[in-house]
């Protein structure tokens, strides 16, 4: 029986424990998964950055620490950790992002909010077809490209924009400053999937928001700093932007007094679009425990010098 | 200048007039589109069944009546109509249905209603992946098959059911009575796209609703009579069915006092999923006027004996 400690915030247990147990069983592993094994008996630690576990000294029998998240910046410098550390590379994260972005683009496209708000009258408004609804995706990395292809398959005319030139089948690819002007000027819905770098901060600001057609809608599952929040609030006030769905923020959780919460034309979602997914993450964890038990090298082991 | 009369309910004008004008222009047709030409000067009538126009006798110069809808049962027996009658075969109808069904399946899948209802607290609930959300589509005609393929491309495990056997790539196809039991027993979301025939009436009834896993969701963009409404209301009361989104009803518009309107777990939409779409319908109309002006046979001309 392999003793595995689940070191993450308590509320994760409900989501992850069943997925992990099922993945262990499917992998033929006999695992005792708990939150409170005696540290010296633990074979593997399943770890999330906000866990209370910070001192790995007593974990003398531990063969590896397996992170539930892709980002390991909060643990990689922990000098009490001498065991192999593996980060999460979760195929479910891309799939989940595609589902979330496609769902919210279709929500805007079909005006589902209006359907939900008019449950007292028969007032048919037929939405246009996707082919009449240009969508622009800022950022064409793995996530942006996958979302662009999904929306294109549904018939949306998709423009993608990235800093450097890209070529994706069925997507009108723009790049550079001129390309951003073209990409924004034709977008009824804009999806932000750029990385968070000094160059991308405030990509949507007063000037770039003004380039959009009036009444455009914004979806941000990328990073909070991509948007100048004051500029967005001003554009929502004038109607230049009709609605925004925001999943990420400069400070999370979003402060209770932030104007986004009560704004009638803003939907706040609590950073759920790009979360590691229990099902596929559990399969990755089980695979690494299998490898550890078989004496094989771990996959996605972090280079502690490089930091990832 | 070709005089075309728009004979449909006044509220259609806003949607269709711009689409028709644009389609005429793109087709190189010089058209004067109005709702009130003198009947004897009208060259073509664009027609919807609920129009006030019933007596075609004064339309002596009319070359064809072009229906905006696929169904012509309300006009096909009109003996004052001696001109060719063309029904609508609208590629946009299938596209629109796929968009609407995919949007509402993703809405249920991502629990977007919950997101919209919790705009006062940061409470992350990560949805499962589409691969964990089995969807069953009852009816595998042109619309059902297209929706099944769209959902399958997004990762949903899709089961389709039809009276007779079908074979669609990527879709688990069931048929017959035994197949219906299997198709329903594994569905978290059920989409109804069966035709309205004596054999399909009350396909979802007390017995078949009980076959679904508890908490299943129903989406009906097909036909009202496919559902036994009393049985659905009872299943919603017990929680056997968690939610229903209904676009079609036995009597439309749905009566103001119908319990569906105020039900917290029912979303009523006013028969908008499968409507003829202005953009593509206008292109079809323009094409037929072009053919009429060139002396070519009309496409989709109705056989008045057969009735379609």
PDB file of C-alpha atoms in Angstrom, chain B residues 45-221:
ATOM      1  CA  UNK B  45     -43.959  38.143 -53.367  1.00  0.00           C
ATOM      2  CA  UNK B  46     -41.712  37.237 -50.432  1.00  0.00           C
ATOM      3  CA  UNK B  47     -44.131  35.405 -48.189  1.00  0.00           C
ATOM      4  CA  UNK B  48     -44.495  34.159 -44.617  1.00  0.00           C
ATOM      5  CA  UNK B  49     -47.519  32.086 -43.512  1.00  0.00           C
ATOM      6  CA  UNK B  50     -48.856  34.545 -40.970  1.00  0.00           C
ATOM      7  CA  UNK B  51     -49.004  37.367 -43.500  1.00  0.00           C
ATOM      8  CA  UNK B  52     -52.364  39.092 -44.021  1.00  0.00           C
ATOM      9  CA  UNK B  53     -52.046  38.422 -47.737  1.00  0.00           C
ATOM     10  CA  UNK B  54     -54.432  35.569 -48.612  1.00  0.00           C
ATOM     11  CA  UNK B  55     -56.006  36.612 -51.899  1.00  0.00           C
ATOM     12  CA  UNK B  56     -53.519  36.501 -54.759  1.00  0.00           C
ATOM     13  CA  UNK B  57     -56.117  37.302 -57.472  1.00  0.00           C
ATOM     14  CA  UNK B  58     -54.998  40.956 -57.942  1.00  0.00           C
ATOM     15  CA  UNK B  59     -51.330  39.927 -58.341  1.00  0.00           C
ATOM     16  CA  UNK B  60     -51.615  39.638 -62.118  1.00  0.00           C
ATOM     17  CA  UNK B  61     -47.951  40.398 -62.921  1.00  0.00           C
ATOM     18  CA  UNK B  62     -46.504  38.198 -60.189  1.00  0.00           C
ATOM     19  CA  UNK B  63     -43.976  35.638 -61.454  1.00  0.00           C
ATOM     20  CA  UNK B  64     -43.564  33.679 -58.206  1.00  0.00           C
ATOM     21  CA  UNK B  65     -44.357  33.569 -54.505  1.00  0.00           C
ATOM     22  CA  UNK B  66     -41.192  32.859 -52.513  1.00  0.00           C
ATOM     23  CA  UNK B  67     -41.843  31.481 -49.036  1.00  0.00           C
ATOM     24  CA  UNK B  68     -39.529  32.560 -46.223  1.00  0.00           C
ATOM     25  CA  UNK B  69     -40.234  29.295 -44.385  1.00  0.00           C
ATOM     26  CA  UNK B  70     -39.620  25.658 -45.118  1.00  0.00           C
ATOM     27  CA  UNK B  71     -43.201  24.689 -44.244  1.00  0.00           C
ATOM     28  CA  UNK B  72     -45.781  25.815 -46.818  1.00  0.00           C
ATOM     29  CA  UNK B  73     -48.789  23.922 -45.431  1.00  0.00           C
ATOM     30  CA  UNK B  74     -50.716  27.170 -44.814  1.00  0.00           C
ATOM     31  CA  UNK B  75     -50.456  28.440 -48.385  1.00  0.00           C
ATOM     32  CA  UNK B  76     -50.122  25.349 -50.570  1.00  0.00           C
ATOM     33  CA  UNK B  77     -53.917  24.848 -50.734  1.00  0.00           C
ATOM     34  CA  UNK B  78     -54.700  28.512 -51.519  1.00  0.00           C
ATOM     35  CA  UNK B  79     -56.626  28.344 -54.809  1.00  0.00           C
ATOM     36  CA  UNK B  80     -56.163  32.054 -55.573  1.00  0.00           C
ATOM     37  CA  UNK B  81     -52.463  31.349 -55.980  1.00  0.00           C
ATOM     38  CA  UNK B  82     -51.798  30.277 -59.565  1.00  0.00           C
ATOM     39  CA  UNK B  83     -48.143  31.333 -59.742  1.00  0.00           C
ATOM     40  CA  UNK B  84     -45.179  29.123 -58.918  1.00  0.00           C
ATOM     41  CA  UNK B  85     -44.674  28.744 -55.153  1.00  0.00           C
ATOM     42  CA  UNK B  86     -41.169  28.111 -53.803  1.00  0.00           C
ATOM     43  CA  UNK B  87     -40.398  26.901 -50.311  1.00  0.00           C
ATOM     44  CA  UNK B  88     -37.322  27.890 -48.345  1.00  0.00           C
ATOM     45  CA  UNK B  89     -34.427  25.460 -48.071  1.00  0.00           C
ATOM     46  CA  UNK B  90     -32.158  27.416 -45.798  1.00  0.00           C
ATOM     47  CA  UNK B  91     -28.606  26.274 -45.106  1.00  0.00           C
ATOM     48  CA  UNK B  92     -28.615  28.811 -42.278  1.00  0.00           C
ATOM     49  CA  UNK B  93     -31.333  26.884 -40.442  1.00  0.00           C
ATOM     50  CA  UNK B  94     -29.030  23.931 -39.800  1.00  0.00           C
ATOM     51  CA  UNK B  95     -26.119  26.213 -38.915  1.00  0.00           C
ATOM     52  CA  UNK B  96     -28.296  28.199 -36.531  1.00  0.00           C
ATOM     53  CA  UNK B  97     -29.616  25.040 -34.869  1.00  0.00           C
ATOM     54  CA  UNK B  98     -26.081  23.741 -34.341  1.00  0.00           C
ATOM     55  CA  UNK B  99     -25.056  27.056 -32.780  1.00  0.00           C
ATOM     56  CA  UNK B 100     -28.106  27.182 -30.518  1.00  0.00           C
ATOM     57  CA  UNK B 101     -27.827  23.561 -29.365  1.00  0.00           C
ATOM     58  CA  UNK B 102     -24.056  23.786 -28.845  1.00  0.00           C
ATOM     59  CA  UNK B 103     -24.492  27.041 -26.921  1.00  0.00           C
ATOM     60  CA  UNK B 104     -27.151  25.664 -24.588  1.00  0.00           C
ATOM     61  CA  UNK B 105     -25.320  22.363 -24.021  1.00  0.00           C
ATOM     62  CA  UNK B 106     -22.201  24.374 -23.073  1.00  0.00           C
ATOM     63  CA  UNK B 107     -24.349  26.638 -20.908  1.00  0.00           C
ATOM     64  CA  UNK B 108     -25.493  23.584 -18.932  1.00  0.00           C
ATOM     65  CA  UNK B 109     -22.057  21.986 -19.034  1.00  0.00           C
ATOM     66  CA  UNK B 110     -20.267  25.091 -17.687  1.00  0.00           C
ATOM     67  CA  UNK B 111     -23.186  25.977 -15.373  1.00  0.00           C
ATOM     68  CA  UNK B 112     -23.269  29.495 -16.785  1.00  0.00           C
ATOM     69  CA  UNK B 113     -26.584  30.164 -15.021  1.00  0.00           C
ATOM     70  CA  UNK B 114     -24.799  29.681 -11.719  1.00  0.00           C
ATOM     71  CA  UNK B 115     -22.045  32.088 -12.773  1.00  0.00           C
ATOM     72  CA  UNK B 116     -24.660  34.712 -13.622  1.00  0.00           C
ATOM     73  CA  UNK B 117     -26.477  34.142 -10.321  1.00  0.00           C
ATOM     74  CA  UNK B 118     -23.380  34.413  -8.109  1.00  0.00           C
ATOM     75  CA  UNK B 119     -22.186  37.901  -8.996  1.00  0.00           C
ATOM     76  CA  UNK B 120     -21.618  38.668  -5.326  1.00  0.00           C
ATOM     77  CA  UNK B 121     -19.005  36.126  -4.259  1.00  0.00           C
ATOM     78  CA  UNK B 122     -15.758  34.460  -5.292  1.00  0.00           C
ATOM     79  CA  UNK B 123     -16.647  30.790  -5.135  1.00  0.00           C
ATOM     80  CA  UNK B 124     -14.669  28.786  -7.667  1.00  0.00           C
ATOM     81  CA  UNK B 125     -16.364  25.640  -8.945  1.00  0.00           C
ATOM     82  CA  UNK B 126     -14.424  24.087 -11.784  1.00  0.00           C
ATOM     83  CA  UNK B 127     -16.679  22.351 -14.292  1.00  0.00           C
ATOM     84  CA  UNK B 128     -15.784  18.821 -15.375  1.00  0.00           C
ATOM     85  CA  UNK B 129     -14.446  18.321 -18.881  1.00  0.00           C
ATOM     86  CA  UNK B 130     -16.776  17.676 -21.792  1.00  0.00           C
ATOM     87  CA  UNK B 131     -15.382  14.150 -21.985  1.00  0.00           C
ATOM     88  CA  UNK B 132     -17.031  13.512 -18.593  1.00  0.00           C
ATOM     89  CA  UNK B 133     -20.442  14.828 -19.710  1.00  0.00           C
ATOM     90  CA  UNK B 134     -22.433  12.336 -21.798  1.00  0.00           C
ATOM     91  CA  UNK B 135     -24.959  13.947 -24.123  1.00  0.00           C
ATOM     92  CA  UNK B 136     -27.762  12.115 -25.896  1.00  0.00           C
ATOM     93  CA  UNK B 137     -29.500  13.433 -28.985  1.00  0.00           C
ATOM     94  CA  UNK B 138     -32.893  11.977 -29.826  1.00  0.00           C
ATOM     95  CA  UNK B 139     -33.302  12.221 -33.587  1.00  0.00           C
ATOM     96  CA  UNK B 140     -30.509  11.859 -36.124  1.00  0.00           C
ATOM     97  CA  UNK B 141     -31.936  13.643 -39.144  1.00  0.00           C
ATOM     98  CA  UNK B 142     -30.032  16.500 -40.778  1.00  0.00           C
ATOM     99  CA  UNK B 143     -30.335  18.690 -37.662  1.00  0.00           C
ATOM    100  CA  UNK B 144     -29.666  15.996 -35.054  1.00  0.00           C
ATOM    101  CA  UNK B 145     -26.676  14.603 -36.925  1.00  0.00           C
ATOM    102  CA  UNK B 146     -25.147  18.070 -37.369  1.00  0.00           C
ATOM    103  CA  UNK B 147     -25.586  18.871 -33.657  1.00  0.00           C
ATOM    104  CA  UNK B 148     -24.176  15.473 -32.647  1.00  0.00           C
ATOM    105  CA  UNK B 149     -21.040  16.050 -34.710  1.00  0.00           C
ATOM    106  CA  UNK B 150     -20.542  19.571 -33.343  1.00  0.00           C
ATOM    107  CA  UNK B 151     -20.770  18.347 -29.735  1.00  0.00           C
ATOM    108  CA  UNK B 152     -18.532  15.388 -30.445  1.00  0.00           C
ATOM    109  CA  UNK B 153     -15.858  17.728 -31.844  1.00  0.00           C
ATOM    110  CA  UNK B 154     -15.943  19.601 -28.531  1.00  0.00           C
ATOM    111  CA  UNK B 155     -15.173  16.367 -26.668  1.00  0.00           C
ATOM    112  CA  UNK B 156     -18.631  15.360 -25.407  1.00  0.00           C
ATOM    113  CA  UNK B 157     -19.355  11.623 -25.564  1.00  0.00           C
ATOM    114  CA  UNK B 158     -22.448  11.745 -27.789  1.00  0.00           C
ATOM    115  CA  UNK B 159     -25.086   9.055 -28.109  1.00  0.00           C
ATOM    116  CA  UNK B 160     -27.653   9.466 -30.853  1.00  0.00           C
ATOM    117  CA  UNK B 161     -30.966   7.690 -31.101  1.00  0.00           C
ATOM    118  CA  UNK B 162     -33.287   7.254 -34.036  1.00  0.00           C
ATOM    119  CA  UNK B 163     -36.165   4.963 -34.878  1.00  0.00           C
ATOM    120  CA  UNK B 164     -34.164   3.240 -37.658  1.00  0.00           C
ATOM    121  CA  UNK B 165     -30.434   2.349 -37.512  1.00  0.00           C
ATOM    122  CA  UNK B 166     -27.914   5.076 -38.449  1.00  0.00           C
ATOM    123  CA  UNK B 167     -24.160   5.213 -38.660  1.00  0.00           C
ATOM    124  CA  UNK B 168     -22.419   8.526 -37.921  1.00  0.00           C
ATOM    125  CA  UNK B 169     -18.658   8.840 -37.344  1.00  0.00           C
ATOM    126  CA  UNK B 170     -17.794   9.463 -33.698  1.00  0.00           C
ATOM    127  CA  UNK B 171     -21.389   9.081 -32.492  1.00  0.00           C
ATOM    128  CA  UNK B 172     -22.683   6.050 -30.593  1.00  0.00           C
ATOM    129  CA  UNK B 173     -25.823   5.340 -32.565  1.00  0.00           C
ATOM    130  CA  UNK B 174     -28.735   3.545 -30.921  1.00  0.00           C
ATOM    131  CA  UNK B 175     -32.128   2.702 -32.391  1.00  0.00           C
ATOM    132  CA  UNK B 176     -35.425   1.072 -31.521  1.00  0.00           C
ATOM    133  CA  UNK B 177     -37.013   0.678 -28.096  1.00  0.00           C
ATOM    134  CA  UNK B 178     -34.061  -1.085 -26.442  1.00  0.00           C
ATOM    135  CA  UNK B 179     -31.722   1.520 -27.879  1.00  0.00           C
ATOM    136  CA  UNK B 180     -33.820   4.310 -26.363  1.00  0.00           C
ATOM    137  CA  UNK B 181     -33.411   2.785 -22.903  1.00  0.00           C
ATOM    138  CA  UNK B 182     -29.623   2.666 -23.342  1.00  0.00           C
ATOM    139  CA  UNK B 183     -29.467   6.149 -24.878  1.00  0.00           C
ATOM    140  CA  UNK B 184     -31.425   7.720 -22.019  1.00  0.00           C
ATOM    141  CA  UNK B 185     -29.780   5.807 -19.186  1.00  0.00           C
ATOM    142  CA  UNK B 186     -26.379   7.376 -19.873  1.00  0.00           C
ATOM    143  CA  UNK B 187     -27.409  10.983 -20.655  1.00  0.00           C
ATOM    144  CA  UNK B 188     -26.611  13.950 -18.429  1.00  0.00           C
ATOM    145  CA  UNK B 189     -28.004  16.245 -21.122  1.00  0.00           C
ATOM    146  CA  UNK B 190     -30.725  15.212 -23.596  1.00  0.00           C
ATOM    147  CA  UNK B 191     -31.427  17.150 -26.793  1.00  0.00           C
ATOM    148  CA  UNK B 192     -34.716  16.519 -28.621  1.00  0.00           C
ATOM    149  CA  UNK B 193     -34.552  16.790 -32.407  1.00  0.00           C
ATOM    150  CA  UNK B 194     -37.134  14.246 -33.490  1.00  0.00           C
ATOM    151  CA  UNK B 195     -39.815  15.056 -36.054  1.00  0.00           C
ATOM    152  CA  UNK B 196     -43.378  15.511 -34.886  1.00  0.00           C
ATOM    153  CA  UNK B 197     -45.216  12.307 -35.798  1.00  0.00           C
ATOM    154  CA  UNK B 198     -47.752  10.087 -33.986  1.00  0.00           C
ATOM    155  CA  UNK B 199     -44.860   7.718 -33.144  1.00  0.00           C
ATOM    156  CA  UNK B 200     -42.723  10.428 -31.490  1.00  0.00           C
ATOM    157  CA  UNK B 201     -45.458  12.066 -29.403  1.00  0.00           C
ATOM    158  CA  UNK B 202     -44.567  12.013 -25.699  1.00  0.00           C
ATOM    159  CA  UNK B 203     -41.187  10.384 -26.339  1.00  0.00           C
ATOM    160  CA  UNK B 204     -40.242  11.933 -23.010  1.00  0.00           C
ATOM    161  CA  UNK B 205     -42.962  10.719 -20.662  1.00  0.00           C
ATOM    162  CA  UNK B 206     -43.113   9.532 -17.077  1.00  0.00           C
ATOM    163  CA  UNK B 207     -41.458   6.181 -17.871  1.00  0.00           C
ATOM    164  CA  UNK B 208     -38.692   7.459 -20.134  1.00  0.00           C
ATOM    165  CA  UNK B 209     -37.859  10.440 -17.882  1.00  0.00           C
ATOM    166  CA  UNK B 210     -37.318   7.932 -15.074  1.00  0.00           C
ATOM    167  CA  UNK B 211     -34.639   6.176 -17.163  1.00  0.00           C
ATOM    168  CA  UNK B 212     -32.396   9.243 -17.087  1.00  0.00           C
ATOM    169  CA  UNK B 213     -29.711   9.631 -14.411  1.00  0.00           C
ATOM    170  CA  UNK B 214     -30.956  11.841 -11.594  1.00  0.00           C
ATOM    171  CA  UNK B 215     -30.402  15.531 -12.248  1.00  0.00           C
ATOM    172  CA  UNK B 216     -30.356  15.243 -16.035  1.00  0.00           C
ATOM    173  CA  UNK B 217     -31.064  18.309 -18.146  1.00  0.00           C
ATOM    174  CA  UNK B 218     -33.386  18.522 -21.143  1.00  0.00           C
ATOM    175  CA  UNK B 219     -33.077  20.763 -24.205  1.00  0.00           C
ATOM    176  CA  UNK B 220     -36.004  20.792 -26.656  1.00  0.00           C
ATOM    177  CA  UNK B 221     -35.522  22.750 -29.882  1.00  0.00           C
TER     178      UNK B 221
END
